[in-house]
Amino acid sequence: MKDINNKEAAPGTGPEMGVVVRNIHALMERSLEEERQKTWKDRIADTITSFTGSMQFVYIHLVIFSIWIIWNLEWLGLKPFDPSFVVLAMFASVEAIFLSTFVLISQNRMNAQADKRADLNLQVNLLAEHEITRLIQLVTAMAKKMDIAEANDAEIDFLAKDVQPEKVLDTMESYNRKTLDMKESEK
């Protein structure tokens, strides 16, 4: 495929890819903007979470705990400084408290981002559904003017109606309640 300068175009860069490329750039810009808007506290939590979720963190702990344990078992002939491992247990407990807090902070922010993306996805889906409904109505009106029999199909009449999201949500919630009630009654 040739571009407008009659040069060979790179795969996936034709005119049909314009919308895709625009969307990719928009998503990348949004991600960069979210990164710029992070508070210093979020950056610290993310850095700690990222490091503690790495194999380097595991290796460092493996070395530290191994040396600590071997030293305090007197295998090296050195005087133990924590023979009952109480201090080691305390350090591990305090570290676990802080690490879990940093992980929760990062997860809360990631959940908020996921909620935003889910809301965006829902809005795009509702818009697409509305546009498709309008297209069905337009094509059906054209088919009726042209006296095409399929224009009077009951399924097309059903598809030509706008979906009301609140009714879909009500139906989903009702179904979920019934499912939970059935599970509760089985217990």
mmCIF file of C-alpha atoms in Angstrom:
data_model
loop_
_atom_site.group_PDB
_atom_site.id
_atom_site.type_symbol
_atom_site.label_atom_id
_atom_site.label_comp_id
_atom_site.label_asym_id
_atom_site.label_seq_id
_atom_site.Cartn_x
_atom_site.Cartn_y
_atom_site.Cartn_z
ATOM 1 C CA MET A 1 0.000 0.000 0.000
ATOM 2 C CA LYS A 2 1.317 3.445 -0.934
ATOM 3 C CA ASP A 3 0.930 6.629 1.089
ATOM 4 C CA ILE A 4 0.036 10.056 -0.360
ATOM 5 C CA ASN A 5 3.670 10.610 -1.427
ATOM 6 C CA ASN A 6 3.588 7.319 -3.361
ATOM 7 C CA LYS A 7 5.953 5.724 -0.824
ATOM 8 C CA GLU A 8 5.383 2.340 0.739
ATOM 9 C CA ALA A 9 3.264 2.909 3.881
ATOM 10 C CA ALA A 10 4.124 1.130 7.103
ATOM 11 C CA PRO A 11 1.719 -1.676 8.004
ATOM 12 C CA GLY A 12 -1.285 -0.459 9.982
ATOM 13 C CA THR A 13 -0.772 3.217 9.105
ATOM 14 C CA GLY A 14 -3.261 3.612 6.265
ATOM 15 C CA PRO A 15 -6.115 6.115 6.293
ATOM 16 C CA GLU A 16 -8.402 3.526 7.892
ATOM 17 C CA MET A 17 -6.095 3.531 10.921
ATOM 18 C CA GLY A 18 -6.515 7.271 11.570
ATOM 19 C CA VAL A 19 -9.201 6.799 14.210
ATOM 20 C CA VAL A 20 -7.263 3.987 15.879
ATOM 21 C CA VAL A 21 -4.072 6.041 15.996
ATOM 22 C CA ARG A 22 -5.989 9.075 17.306
ATOM 23 C CA ASN A 23 -7.554 6.944 20.056
ATOM 24 C CA ILE A 24 -4.197 5.432 21.015
ATOM 25 C CA HIS A 25 -2.671 8.914 21.262
ATOM 26 C CA ALA A 26 -5.626 10.155 23.332
ATOM 27 C CA LEU A 27 -5.277 7.234 25.753
ATOM 28 C CA MET A 28 -1.525 7.739 26.016
ATOM 29 C CA GLU A 29 -2.015 11.458 26.680
ATOM 30 C CA ARG A 30 -4.585 10.671 29.367
ATOM 31 C CA SER A 31 -2.194 8.207 31.030
ATOM 32 C CA LEU A 32 0.612 10.770 30.969
ATOM 33 C CA GLU A 33 -1.709 13.421 32.427
ATOM 34 C CA GLU A 34 -2.778 11.065 35.227
ATOM 35 C CA GLU A 35 0.895 10.351 35.920
ATOM 36 C CA ARG A 36 1.643 14.109 36.072
ATOM 37 C CA GLN A 37 -1.258 14.689 38.475
ATOM 38 C CA LYS A 38 -0.105 12.075 40.987
ATOM 39 C CA THR A 39 0.700 13.514 44.386
ATOM 40 C CA TRP A 40 4.128 12.946 45.892
ATOM 41 C CA LYS A 41 2.460 10.554 48.362
ATOM 42 C CA ASP A 42 1.058 8.483 45.497
ATOM 43 C CA ARG A 43 4.466 8.452 43.819
ATOM 44 C CA ILE A 44 6.136 7.206 47.005
ATOM 45 C CA ALA A 45 3.488 4.508 47.498
ATOM 46 C CA ASP A 46 3.803 3.410 43.861
ATOM 47 C CA THR A 47 7.608 3.327 44.034
ATOM 48 C CA ILE A 48 7.579 1.256 47.210
ATOM 49 C CA THR A 49 4.865 -1.050 45.865
ATOM 50 C CA SER A 50 6.765 -1.479 42.609
ATOM 51 C CA PHE A 51 10.034 -2.285 44.390
ATOM 52 C CA THR A 52 8.483 -4.625 46.937
ATOM 53 C CA GLY A 53 6.732 -6.471 44.134
ATOM 54 C CA SER A 54 10.043 -7.263 42.430
ATOM 55 C CA MET A 55 12.367 -10.248 42.557
ATOM 56 C CA GLN A 56 15.153 -7.908 43.692
ATOM 57 C CA PHE A 57 13.161 -7.324 46.890
ATOM 58 C CA VAL A 58 12.815 -11.091 47.369
ATOM 59 C CA TYR A 59 16.552 -11.644 46.865
ATOM 60 C CA ILE A 60 17.487 -8.877 49.314
ATOM 61 C CA HIS A 61 15.197 -10.379 51.940
ATOM 62 C CA LEU A 62 16.502 -13.857 51.257
ATOM 63 C CA VAL A 63 20.065 -12.668 51.867
ATOM 64 C CA ILE A 64 19.215 -10.602 54.971
ATOM 65 C CA PHE A 65 17.063 -13.284 56.592
ATOM 66 C CA SER A 66 19.553 -16.041 55.751
ATOM 67 C CA ILE A 67 22.454 -14.114 57.298
ATOM 68 C CA TRP A 68 20.320 -13.189 60.331
ATOM 69 C CA ILE A 69 19.220 -16.790 60.910
ATOM 70 C CA ILE A 70 22.637 -18.369 60.262
ATOM 71 C CA TRP A 71 24.314 -15.798 62.546
ATOM 72 C CA ASN A 72 21.832 -16.378 65.366
ATOM 73 C CA LEU A 73 22.022 -20.180 65.064
ATOM 74 C CA GLU A 74 25.778 -19.770 65.770
ATOM 75 C CA TRP A 75 26.702 -21.654 62.586
ATOM 76 C CA LEU A 76 29.373 -19.047 61.875
ATOM 77 C CA GLY A 77 30.777 -19.156 65.399
ATOM 78 C CA LEU A 78 29.633 -15.585 66.027
ATOM 79 C CA LYS A 79 27.848 -14.472 69.168
ATOM 80 C CA PRO A 80 24.053 -14.378 68.513
ATOM 81 C CA PHE A 81 22.334 -11.001 68.879
ATOM 82 C CA ASP A 82 18.775 -12.386 68.486
ATOM 83 C CA PRO A 83 18.861 -16.045 69.565
ATOM 84 C CA SER A 84 15.085 -16.351 69.970
ATOM 85 C CA PHE A 85 14.399 -14.440 66.706
ATOM 86 C CA VAL A 86 12.041 -12.070 68.523
ATOM 87 C CA VAL A 87 13.641 -8.987 66.964
ATOM 88 C CA LEU A 88 13.486 -10.596 63.510
ATOM 89 C CA ALA A 89 9.792 -11.366 64.006
ATOM 90 C CA MET A 90 9.151 -7.782 65.144
ATOM 91 C CA PHE A 91 10.939 -6.319 62.096
ATOM 92 C CA ALA A 92 9.023 -8.659 59.793
ATOM 93 C CA SER A 93 5.701 -7.701 61.408
ATOM 94 C CA VAL A 94 6.330 -3.962 61.206
ATOM 95 C CA GLU A 95 7.512 -4.310 57.613
ATOM 96 C CA ALA A 96 4.368 -6.294 56.740
ATOM 97 C CA ILE A 97 2.159 -3.567 58.229
ATOM 98 C CA PHE A 98 3.820 -0.834 56.168
ATOM 99 C CA LEU A 99 4.003 -2.882 52.974
ATOM 100 C CA SER A 100 0.333 -3.827 53.146
ATOM 101 C CA THR A 101 -0.557 -0.163 53.699
ATOM 102 C CA PHE A 102 1.443 0.938 50.646
ATOM 103 C CA VAL A 103 -0.132 -1.815 48.558
ATOM 104 C CA LEU A 104 -3.620 -0.748 49.682
ATOM 105 C CA ILE A 105 -2.895 2.897 48.840
ATOM 106 C CA SER A 106 -1.775 1.915 45.339
ATOM 107 C CA GLN A 107 -4.735 -0.426 44.899
ATOM 108 C CA ASN A 108 -7.203 2.270 45.954
ATOM 109 C CA ARG A 109 -5.806 4.634 43.325
ATOM 110 C CA MET A 110 -5.800 1.882 40.704
ATOM 111 C CA ASN A 111 -9.424 1.047 41.583
ATOM 112 C CA ALA A 112 -10.384 4.700 41.118
ATOM 113 C CA GLN A 113 -8.699 4.663 37.689
ATOM 114 C CA ALA A 114 -10.466 1.402 36.808
ATOM 115 C CA ASP A 115 -13.802 2.950 37.831
ATOM 116 C CA LYS A 116 -13.131 5.922 35.523
ATOM 117 C CA ARG A 117 -12.318 3.573 32.651
ATOM 118 C CA ALA A 118 -15.433 1.502 33.336
ATOM 119 C CA ASP A 119 -17.569 4.669 33.331
ATOM 120 C CA LEU A 120 -15.981 5.754 30.050
ATOM 121 C CA ASN A 121 -16.565 2.298 28.583
ATOM 122 C CA LEU A 122 -20.208 2.396 29.663
ATOM 123 C CA GLN A 123 -20.701 5.858 28.142
ATOM 124 C CA VAL A 124 -19.113 4.781 24.849
ATOM 125 C CA ASN A 125 -21.256 1.632 24.774
ATOM 126 C CA LEU A 126 -24.432 3.612 25.482
ATOM 127 C CA LEU A 127 -23.534 6.110 22.767
ATOM 128 C CA ALA A 128 -22.818 3.302 20.286
ATOM 129 C CA GLU A 129 -26.101 1.595 21.186
ATOM 130 C CA HIS A 130 -27.977 4.871 20.678
ATOM 131 C CA GLU A 131 -26.298 5.453 17.308
ATOM 132 C CA ILE A 132 -27.064 1.891 16.174
ATOM 133 C CA THR A 133 -30.686 2.306 17.257
ATOM 134 C CA ARG A 134 -30.937 5.496 15.200
ATOM 135 C CA LEU A 135 -29.408 3.731 12.194
ATOM 136 C CA ILE A 136 -31.921 0.882 12.543
ATOM 137 C CA GLN A 137 -34.745 3.423 12.666
ATOM 138 C CA LEU A 138 -33.396 5.197 9.574
ATOM 139 C CA VAL A 139 -32.891 1.989 7.580
ATOM 140 C CA THR A 140 -36.321 0.708 8.660
ATOM 141 C CA ALA A 141 -37.965 3.954 7.510
ATOM 142 C CA MET A 142 -36.167 3.640 4.173
ATOM 143 C CA ALA A 143 -37.210 -0.009 3.856
ATOM 144 C CA LYS A 144 -40.849 0.912 4.566
ATOM 145 C CA LYS A 145 -40.763 3.645 1.897
ATOM 146 C CA MET A 146 -39.350 1.100 -0.525
ATOM 147 C CA ASP A 147 -42.078 -1.358 0.537
ATOM 148 C CA ILE A 148 -39.613 -4.046 1.674
ATOM 149 C CA ALA A 149 -41.408 -6.737 3.710
ATOM 150 C CA GLU A 150 -38.629 -7.165 6.293
ATOM 151 C CA ALA A 151 -39.262 -3.589 7.429
ATOM 152 C CA ASN A 152 -42.282 -4.880 9.375
ATOM 153 C CA ASP A 153 -40.339 -7.577 11.269
ATOM 154 C CA ALA A 154 -41.182 -7.554 15.011
ATOM 155 C CA GLU A 155 -37.536 -8.092 15.932
ATOM 156 C CA ILE A 156 -36.562 -4.940 14.031
ATOM 157 C CA ASP A 157 -39.253 -3.015 15.916
ATOM 158 C CA PHE A 158 -37.721 -4.277 19.168
ATOM 159 C CA LEU A 159 -34.172 -3.350 18.066
ATOM 160 C CA ALA A 160 -35.330 0.123 16.997
ATOM 161 C CA LYS A 161 -36.159 1.050 20.606
ATOM 162 C CA ASP A 162 -33.591 2.799 22.783
ATOM 163 C CA VAL A 163 -32.220 0.732 25.628
ATOM 164 C CA GLN A 164 -32.861 2.363 28.973
ATOM 165 C CA PRO A 165 -29.758 1.722 31.103
ATOM 166 C CA GLU A 166 -31.631 2.118 34.381
ATOM 167 C CA LYS A 167 -34.000 -0.706 33.384
ATOM 168 C CA VAL A 168 -31.055 -2.915 32.457
ATOM 169 C CA LEU A 169 -29.437 -2.160 35.833
ATOM 170 C CA ASP A 170 -32.722 -2.862 37.653
ATOM 171 C CA THR A 171 -33.019 -6.196 35.845
ATOM 172 C CA MET A 172 -29.411 -7.098 36.667
ATOM 173 C CA GLU A 173 -29.878 -6.188 40.337
ATOM 174 C CA SER A 174 -33.102 -8.184 40.499
ATOM 175 C CA TYR A 175 -31.370 -11.187 38.971
ATOM 176 C CA ASN A 176 -28.438 -10.831 41.409
ATOM 177 C CA ARG A 177 -30.829 -10.650 44.376
ATOM 178 C CA LYS A 178 -32.643 -13.780 43.191
ATOM 179 C CA THR A 179 -29.342 -15.600 42.745
ATOM 180 C CA LEU A 180 -28.206 -14.587 46.241
ATOM 181 C CA ASP A 181 -31.573 -15.605 47.701
ATOM 182 C CA MET A 182 -31.281 -19.007 46.019
ATOM 183 C CA LYS A 183 -27.769 -19.481 47.413
ATOM 184 C CA GLU A 184 -28.938 -18.448 50.885
ATOM 185 C CA SER A 185 -31.868 -20.880 50.792
ATOM 186 C CA GLU A 186 -29.498 -23.717 49.820
ATOM 187 C CA LYS A 187 -27.505 -23.213 53.028
#
